mmCIF file of C-alpha atoms in Angstrom:
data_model
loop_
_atom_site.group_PDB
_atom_site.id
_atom_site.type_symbol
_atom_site.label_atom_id
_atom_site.label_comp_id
_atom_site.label_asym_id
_atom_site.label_seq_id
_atom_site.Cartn_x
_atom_site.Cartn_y
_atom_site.Cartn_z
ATOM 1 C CA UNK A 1 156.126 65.168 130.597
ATOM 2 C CA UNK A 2 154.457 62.193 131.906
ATOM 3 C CA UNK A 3 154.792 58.645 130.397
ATOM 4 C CA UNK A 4 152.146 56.381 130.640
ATOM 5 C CA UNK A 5 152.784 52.866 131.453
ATOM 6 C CA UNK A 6 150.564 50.253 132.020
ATOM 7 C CA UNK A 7 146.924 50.589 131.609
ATOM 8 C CA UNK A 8 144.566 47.412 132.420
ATOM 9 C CA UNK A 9 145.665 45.386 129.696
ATOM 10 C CA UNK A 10 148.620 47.612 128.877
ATOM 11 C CA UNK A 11 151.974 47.409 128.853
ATOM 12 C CA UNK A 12 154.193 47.058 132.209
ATOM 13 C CA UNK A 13 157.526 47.562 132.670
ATOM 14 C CA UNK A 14 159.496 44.893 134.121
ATOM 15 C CA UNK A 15 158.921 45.655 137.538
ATOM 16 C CA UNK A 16 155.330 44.828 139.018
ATOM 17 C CA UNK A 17 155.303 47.353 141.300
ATOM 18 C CA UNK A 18 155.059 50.380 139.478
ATOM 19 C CA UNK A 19 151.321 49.870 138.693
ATOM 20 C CA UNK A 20 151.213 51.001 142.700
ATOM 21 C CA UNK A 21 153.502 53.712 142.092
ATOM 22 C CA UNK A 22 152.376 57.316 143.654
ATOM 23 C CA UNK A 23 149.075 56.078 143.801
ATOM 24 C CA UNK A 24 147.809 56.076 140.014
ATOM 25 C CA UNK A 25 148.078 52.833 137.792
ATOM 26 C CA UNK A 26 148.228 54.387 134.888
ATOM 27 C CA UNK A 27 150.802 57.222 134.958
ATOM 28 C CA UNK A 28 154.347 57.201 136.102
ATOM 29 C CA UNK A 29 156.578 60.246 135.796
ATOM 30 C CA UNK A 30 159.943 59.909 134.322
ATOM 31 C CA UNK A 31 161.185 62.659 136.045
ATOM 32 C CA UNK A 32 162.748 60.308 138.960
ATOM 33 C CA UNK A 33 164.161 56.999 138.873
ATOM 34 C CA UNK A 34 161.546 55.603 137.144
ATOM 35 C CA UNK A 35 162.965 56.741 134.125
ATOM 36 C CA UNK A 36 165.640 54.975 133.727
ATOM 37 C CA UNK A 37 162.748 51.871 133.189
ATOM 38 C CA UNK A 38 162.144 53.508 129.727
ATOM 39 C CA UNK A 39 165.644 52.637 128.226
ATOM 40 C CA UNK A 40 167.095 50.779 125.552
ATOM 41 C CA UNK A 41 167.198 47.583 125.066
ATOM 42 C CA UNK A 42 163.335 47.692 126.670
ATOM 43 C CA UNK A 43 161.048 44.370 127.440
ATOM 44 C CA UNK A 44 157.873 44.973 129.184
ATOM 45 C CA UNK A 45 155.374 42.755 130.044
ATOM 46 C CA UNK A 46 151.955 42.902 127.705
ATOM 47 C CA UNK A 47 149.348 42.370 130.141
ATOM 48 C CA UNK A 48 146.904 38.932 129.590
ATOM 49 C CA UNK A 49 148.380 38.656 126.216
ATOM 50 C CA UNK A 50 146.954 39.804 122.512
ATOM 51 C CA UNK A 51 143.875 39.616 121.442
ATOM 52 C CA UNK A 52 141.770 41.142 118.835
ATOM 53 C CA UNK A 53 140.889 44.561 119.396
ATOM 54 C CA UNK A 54 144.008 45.414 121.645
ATOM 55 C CA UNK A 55 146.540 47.344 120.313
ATOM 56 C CA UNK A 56 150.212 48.525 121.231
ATOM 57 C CA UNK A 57 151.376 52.111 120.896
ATOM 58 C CA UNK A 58 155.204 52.724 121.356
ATOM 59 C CA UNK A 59 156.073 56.492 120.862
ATOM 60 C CA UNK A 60 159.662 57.741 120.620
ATOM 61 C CA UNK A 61 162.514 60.010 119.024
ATOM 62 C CA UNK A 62 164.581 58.516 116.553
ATOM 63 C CA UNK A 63 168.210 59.024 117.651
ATOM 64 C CA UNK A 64 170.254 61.348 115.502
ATOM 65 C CA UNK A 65 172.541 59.235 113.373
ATOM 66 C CA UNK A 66 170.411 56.068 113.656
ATOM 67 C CA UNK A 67 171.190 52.592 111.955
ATOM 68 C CA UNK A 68 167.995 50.827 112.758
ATOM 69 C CA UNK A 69 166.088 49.772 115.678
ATOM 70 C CA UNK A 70 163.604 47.087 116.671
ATOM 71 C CA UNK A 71 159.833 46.782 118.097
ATOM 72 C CA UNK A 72 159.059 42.905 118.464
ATOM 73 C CA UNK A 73 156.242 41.362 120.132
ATOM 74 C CA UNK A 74 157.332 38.277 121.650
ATOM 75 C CA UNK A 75 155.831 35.194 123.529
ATOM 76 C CA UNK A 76 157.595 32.964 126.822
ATOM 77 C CA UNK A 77 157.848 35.624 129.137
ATOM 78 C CA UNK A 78 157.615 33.549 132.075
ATOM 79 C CA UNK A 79 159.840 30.875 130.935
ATOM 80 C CA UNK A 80 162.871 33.441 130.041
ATOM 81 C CA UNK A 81 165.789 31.796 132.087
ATOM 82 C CA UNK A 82 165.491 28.417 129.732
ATOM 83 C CA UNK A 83 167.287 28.516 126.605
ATOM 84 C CA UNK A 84 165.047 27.994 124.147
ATOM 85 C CA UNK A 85 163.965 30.412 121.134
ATOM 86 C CA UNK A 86 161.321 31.912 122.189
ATOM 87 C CA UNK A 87 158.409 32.520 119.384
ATOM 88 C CA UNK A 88 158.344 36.091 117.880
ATOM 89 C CA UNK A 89 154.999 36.778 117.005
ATOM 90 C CA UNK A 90 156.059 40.236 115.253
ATOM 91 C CA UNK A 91 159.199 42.004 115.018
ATOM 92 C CA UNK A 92 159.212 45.326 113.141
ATOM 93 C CA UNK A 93 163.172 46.681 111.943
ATOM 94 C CA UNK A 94 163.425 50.142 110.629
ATOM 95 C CA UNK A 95 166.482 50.197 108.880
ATOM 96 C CA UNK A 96 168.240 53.641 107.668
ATOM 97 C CA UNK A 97 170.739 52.755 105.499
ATOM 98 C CA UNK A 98 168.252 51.212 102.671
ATOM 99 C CA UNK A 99 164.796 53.277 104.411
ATOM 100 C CA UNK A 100 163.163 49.911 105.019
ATOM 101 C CA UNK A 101 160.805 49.370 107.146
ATOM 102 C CA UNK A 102 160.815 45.433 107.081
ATOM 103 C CA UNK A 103 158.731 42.674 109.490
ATOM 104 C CA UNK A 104 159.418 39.204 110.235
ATOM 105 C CA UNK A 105 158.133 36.459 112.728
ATOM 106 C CA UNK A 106 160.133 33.406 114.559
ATOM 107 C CA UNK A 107 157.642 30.064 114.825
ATOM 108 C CA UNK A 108 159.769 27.048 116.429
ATOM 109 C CA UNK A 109 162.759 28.574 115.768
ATOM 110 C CA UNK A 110 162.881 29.142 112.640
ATOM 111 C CA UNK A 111 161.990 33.019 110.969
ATOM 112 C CA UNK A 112 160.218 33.678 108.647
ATOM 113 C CA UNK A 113 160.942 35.862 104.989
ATOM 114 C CA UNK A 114 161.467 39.169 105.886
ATOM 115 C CA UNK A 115 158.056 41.085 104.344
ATOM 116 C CA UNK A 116 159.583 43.738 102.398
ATOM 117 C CA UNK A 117 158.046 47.466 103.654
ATOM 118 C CA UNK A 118 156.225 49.850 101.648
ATOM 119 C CA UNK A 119 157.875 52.564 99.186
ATOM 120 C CA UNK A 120 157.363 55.097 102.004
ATOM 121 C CA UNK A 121 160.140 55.375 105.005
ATOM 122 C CA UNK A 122 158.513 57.095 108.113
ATOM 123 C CA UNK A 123 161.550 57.566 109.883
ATOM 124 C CA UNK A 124 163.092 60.944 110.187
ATOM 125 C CA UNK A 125 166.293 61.030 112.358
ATOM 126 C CA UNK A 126 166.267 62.925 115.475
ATOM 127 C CA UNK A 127 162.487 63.185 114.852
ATOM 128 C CA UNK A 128 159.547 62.009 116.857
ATOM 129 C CA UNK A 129 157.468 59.005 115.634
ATOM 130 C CA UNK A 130 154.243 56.847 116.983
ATOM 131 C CA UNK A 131 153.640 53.545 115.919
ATOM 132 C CA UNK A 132 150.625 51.592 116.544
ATOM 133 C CA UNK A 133 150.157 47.634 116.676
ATOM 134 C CA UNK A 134 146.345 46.584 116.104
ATOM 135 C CA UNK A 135 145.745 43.131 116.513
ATOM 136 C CA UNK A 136 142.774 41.799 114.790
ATOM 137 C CA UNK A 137 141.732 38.202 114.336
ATOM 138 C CA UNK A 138 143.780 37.293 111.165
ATOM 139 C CA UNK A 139 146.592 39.932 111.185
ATOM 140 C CA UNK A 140 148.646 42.907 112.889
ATOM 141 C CA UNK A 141 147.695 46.092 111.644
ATOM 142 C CA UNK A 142 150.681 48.570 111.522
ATOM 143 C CA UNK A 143 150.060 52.595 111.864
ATOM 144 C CA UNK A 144 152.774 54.951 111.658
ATOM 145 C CA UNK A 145 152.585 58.788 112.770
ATOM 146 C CA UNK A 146 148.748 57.936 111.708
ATOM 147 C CA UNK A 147 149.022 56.854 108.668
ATOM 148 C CA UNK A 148 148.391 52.443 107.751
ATOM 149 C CA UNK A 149 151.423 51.256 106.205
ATOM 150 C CA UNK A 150 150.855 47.451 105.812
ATOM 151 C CA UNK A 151 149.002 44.197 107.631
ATOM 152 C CA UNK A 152 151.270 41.400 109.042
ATOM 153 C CA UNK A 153 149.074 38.528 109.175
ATOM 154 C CA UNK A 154 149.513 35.976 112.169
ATOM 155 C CA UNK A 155 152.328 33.814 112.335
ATOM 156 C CA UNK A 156 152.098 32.273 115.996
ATOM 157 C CA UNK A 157 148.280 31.613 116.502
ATOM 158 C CA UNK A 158 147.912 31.762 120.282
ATOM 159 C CA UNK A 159 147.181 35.238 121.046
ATOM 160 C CA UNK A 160 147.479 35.008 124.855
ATOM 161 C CA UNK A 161 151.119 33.914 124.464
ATOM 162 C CA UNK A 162 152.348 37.275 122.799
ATOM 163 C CA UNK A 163 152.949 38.657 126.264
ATOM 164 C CA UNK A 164 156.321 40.337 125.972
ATOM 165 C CA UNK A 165 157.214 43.630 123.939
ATOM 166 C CA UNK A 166 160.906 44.535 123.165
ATOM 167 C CA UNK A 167 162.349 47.291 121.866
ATOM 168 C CA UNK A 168 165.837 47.922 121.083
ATOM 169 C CA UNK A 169 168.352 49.698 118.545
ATOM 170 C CA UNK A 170 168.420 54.032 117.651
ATOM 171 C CA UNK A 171 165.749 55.349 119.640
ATOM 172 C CA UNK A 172 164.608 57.247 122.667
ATOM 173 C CA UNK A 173 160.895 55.790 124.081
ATOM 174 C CA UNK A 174 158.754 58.863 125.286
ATOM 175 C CA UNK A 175 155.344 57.226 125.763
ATOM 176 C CA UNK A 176 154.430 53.409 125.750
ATOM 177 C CA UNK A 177 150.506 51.822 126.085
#
């Protein structure tokens, strides 16, 4: 199976030089080392930033006895080594024990309310899943497996600075873009 990584505009792992890899930009096959750049705790690089009209698809398998796990889009990537709080422009927590599927944001610091998710629960362990991010000019649109389960609407204003995503917690990541 090949897993597509960064497309222009895309998503990039953390190291720059697999957009060069065996000679196509846009595919790199996991069956080599490269794999092991698909792992959680993941943080890859969103290429120039948001902006309406681009969207982030993370596909996966839910792990078997999962507790939760976490997709956030975040913003600082080039000033990681400081220690400040970095702005979180989206985070999205699937949680198993309750079947919520919550979002939150963190603006100077602070977060925000946690936005309580729909009556439907997407999640199915040791099942596959895609999720889709749409940005559009006043909110995040969220898709799961196809199906629109709720709007997030901006926190953190400055689209270009949502330039990291990172995923972590009860999952396997098959396919990101």
């Amino acid at each position: 199976m090949a897993v597509q990584a960064a497309e222009k505009d895309g998503i990039n792992v953390e190291d720059d030089h697999l957009n060069h890899s065996r000679g196509n930009p846009g595919l790199i096959s996991p069956d080599k080392e490269i794999s092991c750049l698909l792992t959680v705790p993941f943080s890859g690089r969103i290429r120039g930033g948001m902006r309406p009209g681009k969207k982030i698809i993370v596909m996966g398998i839910v792990e078997l006895e999962p507790e939760s796990f976490d997709v956030s889009l975040t913003c600082g990537r080039d000033s990681e080594k400081d220690d400040t709080l970095h702005d979180v422009a989206l985070k999205l927590t699937a949680r198993f024990n309750d079947r919520q599927f919550m979002r939150s944001a963190r603006v100077a610091g602070k977060w925000t309310v946690e936005e309580a998710s729909t009556d439907y629960f997407p999640f199915i362990p040791d099942q596959p899943f895609r999720i889709e991010i749409h940005c559009e000019h006043q909110r995040f649109r969220i898709f799961v497996d196809g199906h629109q389960l709720f709007d997030f609407y901006h926190k953190v204003k400055s689209f270009t600075s949502i330039d990291t995503v990172q995923i972590q917690g009860d999952l396997q990541i098959t396919k990101l873009g």
